[in-house]
Amino acid sequence: MSGAGQTGHVAGRVSGLWRYPASSLAGESLAEMAVNADGAASDRLFGLVDAATGEIARPDASAKWHGVPSIAARLAGDGGLEIRVPAGQWLPALDEAADRAVSAFLGFEASIRPFRHEGAAGAFSPRYKKAPIHLLTTASLAELKRLHPRGNPDPRRFRPNILVDMQPLPGRFPETEWIGRKIAIGELELTVADPCRRCGFTIIAQEGGVDSDADILRTLVRNNAHNLGVYCEVTRPGTVRPGDATRFIG
């Protein structure tokens, strides 16, 4: 393995941090991110459902949900969720006005609700167990751009929690090679557990002007077994900040 995998070696530095307070909605960029054993603090507390059927939003599987990643989400100072549809205003999410705005944007009745683990009235269960931390490197984004020059591998398309800036390594998606390794990022320690297998979500237009592009996924299928980025287990909780070094510790 090259120097990028040597114990103690600085593989790169954090250049972006995101949490996703509402599943499938756009993420929230952070100046620092607290990480506990379950992942980023306040990540995926809420979800979006079809009010008539109870169906949970699945932008990867149904065109009716394709507008969802264009809806912005953030946590207010009091911890309450706020959402904003394109060209709209920020609205408290657990409010009829927010549901009306989302429904008008999507073209059917939809409602934002807390997941059941929050214990609130009207809560529901998520459709999958979230991975603790999703890490992606700029080197892998550069490799995707090399293979698909007309594409836009904007990191928001892939919804990482942590983006690590590192030098491009032509012909390689480096973090895929880190499976089983332990890394330290600031106060945080992680074990790289699994590659992140990509689905149709990556080809859909995203909030912030990220256009739809079916060749993004086709390129990953052909060149990296569907994968981009990695899922990590939390070995030691801590806070991460832009500029923090990413080091191999085992």
Coordinates of C-alpha atoms in Angstrom, one line a residue:
M1 CA 0.0 0.0 0.0
S2 CA 1.2 3.5 -0.7
G3 CA 2.0 6.2 1.9
A4 CA -1.7 7.1 2.0
G5 CA -2.2 3.9 4.1
Q6 CA 0.7 4.1 6.5
T7 CA 0.0 4.3 10.3
G8 CA 0.4 7.8 11.5
H9 CA 0.4 9.2 8.0
V10 CA -1.7 12.3 7.4
A11 CA -4.0 11.3 4.6
G12 CA -5.7 14.7 4.3
R13 CA -7.6 17.3 6.1
V14 CA -11.3 18.0 6.7
S15 CA -12.7 20.4 4.1
G16 CA -16.5 19.9 4.7
L17 CA -18.9 18.8 7.4
W18 CA -22.6 18.0 7.0
R19 CA -25.5 16.7 9.0
Y20 CA -28.9 15.7 7.6
P21 CA -31.6 16.6 10.2
A22 CA -34.3 15.4 7.9
S23 CA -33.7 12.2 5.9
S24 CA -33.6 12.6 2.1
L25 CA -33.8 16.5 2.4
A26 CA -30.7 18.6 1.7
G27 CA -28.0 18.6 4.3
E28 CA -26.8 21.3 6.6
S29 CA -23.2 22.5 6.3
L30 CA -21.5 22.9 9.7
A31 CA -18.6 24.9 11.1
E32 CA -18.0 22.0 13.6
M33 CA -19.7 18.7 14.1
A34 CA -20.2 16.7 17.4
V35 CA -20.1 13.0 16.8
N36 CA -21.4 10.4 19.3
A37 CA -21.5 6.7 19.2
D38 CA -24.5 6.7 16.9
G39 CA -23.1 9.3 14.4
A40 CA -23.3 13.0 13.9
A41 CA -25.3 14.7 16.6
S42 CA -28.9 15.6 15.5
D43 CA -28.5 13.7 12.2
R44 CA -31.7 12.2 10.6
L45 CA -34.2 13.1 13.4
F46 CA -37.0 13.7 11.0
G47 CA -38.5 12.2 7.8
L48 CA -41.0 13.0 5.1
V49 CA -44.1 10.9 4.3
D50 CA -47.0 10.8 1.9
A51 CA -49.8 12.1 4.2
A52 CA -52.4 9.9 2.5
T53 CA -50.5 6.6 2.5
G54 CA -47.8 6.9 5.1
E55 CA -45.2 6.0 2.5
I56 CA -41.7 7.3 3.5
A57 CA -39.9 9.4 1.0
R58 CA -37.7 7.4 -1.4
P59 CA -36.1 9.6 -4.0
D60 CA -34.0 6.7 -5.2
A61 CA -37.0 4.5 -6.0
S62 CA -39.9 6.7 -7.1
A63 CA -40.1 9.8 -9.3
K64 CA -42.8 11.3 -7.1
W65 CA -40.1 12.0 -4.5
H66 CA -37.4 13.4 -6.9
G67 CA -38.0 17.0 -5.7
V68 CA -37.2 16.1 -2.0
P69 CA -33.4 16.6 -2.2
S70 CA -34.0 20.1 -3.4
I71 CA -35.7 21.0 -0.1
A72 CA -33.3 22.7 2.3
A73 CA -33.3 21.7 6.0
R74 CA -31.6 23.1 9.1
L75 CA -31.8 23.0 12.9
A76 CA -32.7 26.3 14.6
G77 CA -31.0 27.5 17.8
D78 CA -33.7 25.8 19.9
G79 CA -33.1 22.5 18.1
G80 CA -36.3 22.7 16.0
L81 CA -36.3 21.7 12.4
E82 CA -36.8 24.4 9.7
I83 CA -37.3 23.7 6.0
R84 CA -37.3 25.8 2.8
V85 CA -38.6 24.7 -0.6
P86 CA -37.0 26.3 -3.6
A87 CA -37.8 30.0 -3.9
G88 CA -39.6 29.8 -0.5
Q89 CA -38.9 31.0 3.0
W90 CA -37.6 29.1 6.0
L91 CA -40.5 27.6 8.0
P92 CA -40.8 25.6 11.2
A93 CA -41.1 22.1 10.0
L94 CA -43.7 20.7 12.4
D95 CA -46.2 23.3 11.3
E96 CA -49.1 23.2 8.9
A97 CA -47.5 26.0 6.8
A98 CA -44.4 23.9 6.2
D99 CA -46.5 20.9 5.2
R100 CA -48.5 23.0 2.8
A101 CA -45.3 24.4 1.2
V102 CA -43.8 20.9 0.8
S103 CA -47.1 19.5 -0.6
A104 CA -47.4 22.3 -3.1
F105 CA -43.9 21.8 -4.2
L106 CA -44.2 18.0 -4.6
G107 CA -47.7 18.1 -6.0
F108 CA -49.3 15.8 -3.4
E109 CA -50.0 15.9 0.3
A110 CA -46.8 15.3 2.3
S111 CA -45.9 15.8 5.9
I112 CA -42.6 16.1 7.8
R113 CA -42.6 14.1 11.0
P114 CA -40.1 13.1 13.7
F115 CA -38.8 9.6 13.8
R116 CA -40.2 7.4 16.6
H117 CA -36.9 7.3 18.6
E118 CA -37.6 11.0 19.4
G119 CA -40.8 10.0 21.2
A120 CA -42.9 12.8 19.9
A121 CA -46.6 12.5 18.9
G122 CA -47.1 11.5 15.3
A123 CA -43.7 10.0 15.1
F124 CA -42.9 7.1 12.8
S125 CA -40.0 4.6 12.3
P126 CA -37.3 5.2 9.7
R127 CA -37.2 2.8 6.8
Y128 CA -33.5 1.9 7.4
K129 CA -30.9 2.0 10.2
K130 CA -28.6 4.9 9.5
A131 CA -24.8 4.3 9.3
P132 CA -22.9 6.2 12.0
I133 CA -20.6 8.3 9.8
H134 CA -20.2 8.6 6.0
L135 CA -16.8 9.8 4.9
L136 CA -15.8 10.8 1.4
T137 CA -12.5 12.2 0.0
T138 CA -11.9 14.8 -2.7
A139 CA -9.5 12.3 -4.3
S140 CA -12.4 10.0 -5.1
L141 CA -14.4 13.0 -6.4
A142 CA -11.4 13.9 -8.6
E143 CA -11.2 10.3 -9.9
L144 CA -14.9 10.4 -10.7
K145 CA -14.4 13.6 -12.6
R146 CA -11.5 12.1 -14.5
L147 CA -13.6 9.2 -15.6
H148 CA -16.7 11.3 -16.3
P149 CA -15.3 14.7 -17.4
R150 CA -18.7 16.2 -18.3
G151 CA -20.2 15.4 -14.9
N152 CA -20.4 17.4 -11.7
P153 CA -19.2 15.3 -8.7
D154 CA -20.3 17.9 -6.2
P155 CA -20.0 16.4 -2.7
R156 CA -23.6 17.3 -1.9
R157 CA -24.7 14.8 -4.4
F158 CA -23.3 12.0 -2.2
R159 CA -24.4 13.3 1.2
P160 CA -21.2 12.7 3.3
N161 CA -20.9 13.7 6.9
I162 CA -17.1 14.3 6.5
L163 CA -15.3 15.4 3.4
V164 CA -11.5 14.9 3.5
D165 CA -9.4 16.9 1.2
M166 CA -6.4 15.0 -0.2
Q167 CA -4.3 14.9 -3.4
P168 CA -5.9 13.1 -6.4
L169 CA -4.6 9.6 -7.0
P170 CA -5.4 8.7 -10.6
G171 CA -6.9 5.3 -11.1
R172 CA -7.9 5.0 -7.4
F173 CA -10.8 5.7 -5.1
P174 CA -8.6 5.7 -2.0
E175 CA -11.0 5.5 1.0
T176 CA -12.3 2.2 -0.5
E177 CA -8.9 0.8 0.2
W178 CA -9.2 1.8 3.9
I179 CA -11.7 -0.8 4.9
G180 CA -10.8 -2.2 8.4
R181 CA -8.4 0.6 9.1
K182 CA -8.7 3.0 12.1
I183 CA -8.4 6.7 11.6
A184 CA -8.3 9.8 13.8
I185 CA -9.9 13.1 12.8
G186 CA -9.5 15.8 15.4
E187 CA -10.9 14.4 18.7
L188 CA -12.7 11.7 16.8
E189 CA -11.6 8.1 16.1
L190 CA -13.3 5.9 13.5
T191 CA -13.1 2.4 12.1
V192 CA -13.7 2.3 8.3
A193 CA -16.3 -0.4 8.1
D194 CA -17.8 -0.7 4.6
P195 CA -17.8 0.9 1.2
C196 CA -20.8 3.1 0.5
R197 CA -22.8 1.4 -2.3
R198 CA -24.5 4.1 -4.4
C199 CA -28.1 4.1 -5.7
G200 CA -30.3 6.3 -7.9
F201 CA -30.3 9.1 -5.3
T202 CA -26.9 10.2 -6.7
I203 CA -28.3 11.0 -10.1
I204 CA -31.1 13.3 -8.9
A205 CA -30.9 17.1 -8.9
Q206 CA -29.9 18.4 -5.5
E207 CA -30.4 21.6 -3.5
G208 CA -27.8 24.3 -4.5
G209 CA -27.9 23.8 -8.2
V210 CA -26.6 20.3 -8.5
D211 CA -28.1 19.0 -11.7
S212 CA -29.4 15.5 -12.4
D213 CA -26.9 13.2 -14.2
A214 CA -27.5 9.5 -14.8
D215 CA -23.9 8.9 -16.0
I216 CA -22.6 9.6 -12.4
L217 CA -24.0 6.3 -11.2
R218 CA -23.1 4.4 -14.5
T219 CA -19.5 5.5 -14.0
L220 CA -19.4 4.2 -10.5
V221 CA -21.0 0.9 -11.5
R222 CA -18.4 0.4 -14.2
N223 CA -15.3 1.6 -12.3
N224 CA -15.8 1.0 -8.5
A225 CA -18.4 -1.7 -8.1
H226 CA -21.2 0.9 -7.4
N227 CA -19.2 2.5 -4.5
L228 CA -18.1 5.9 -3.6
G229 CA -17.0 6.9 0.0
V230 CA -17.1 4.7 3.1
Y231 CA -19.2 4.1 6.2
C232 CA -17.4 4.3 9.5
E233 CA -18.1 3.1 13.0
V234 CA -17.3 5.5 15.9
T235 CA -14.5 4.2 18.1
R236 CA -14.2 7.3 20.1
P237 CA -16.7 10.2 20.0
G238 CA -15.5 13.7 19.6
T239 CA -15.9 17.0 17.7
V240 CA -14.6 17.5 14.2
R241 CA -13.7 20.9 12.6
P242 CA -12.6 21.9 9.1
G243 CA -8.8 21.7 8.9
D244 CA -8.5 18.7 11.2
A245 CA -6.0 16.2 10.0
T246 CA -7.1 12.7 9.1
R247 CA -4.5 10.2 10.3
F248 CA -4.2 6.4 10.2
I249 CA -3.9 4.9 13.7
G250 CA -4.2 1.2 12.9

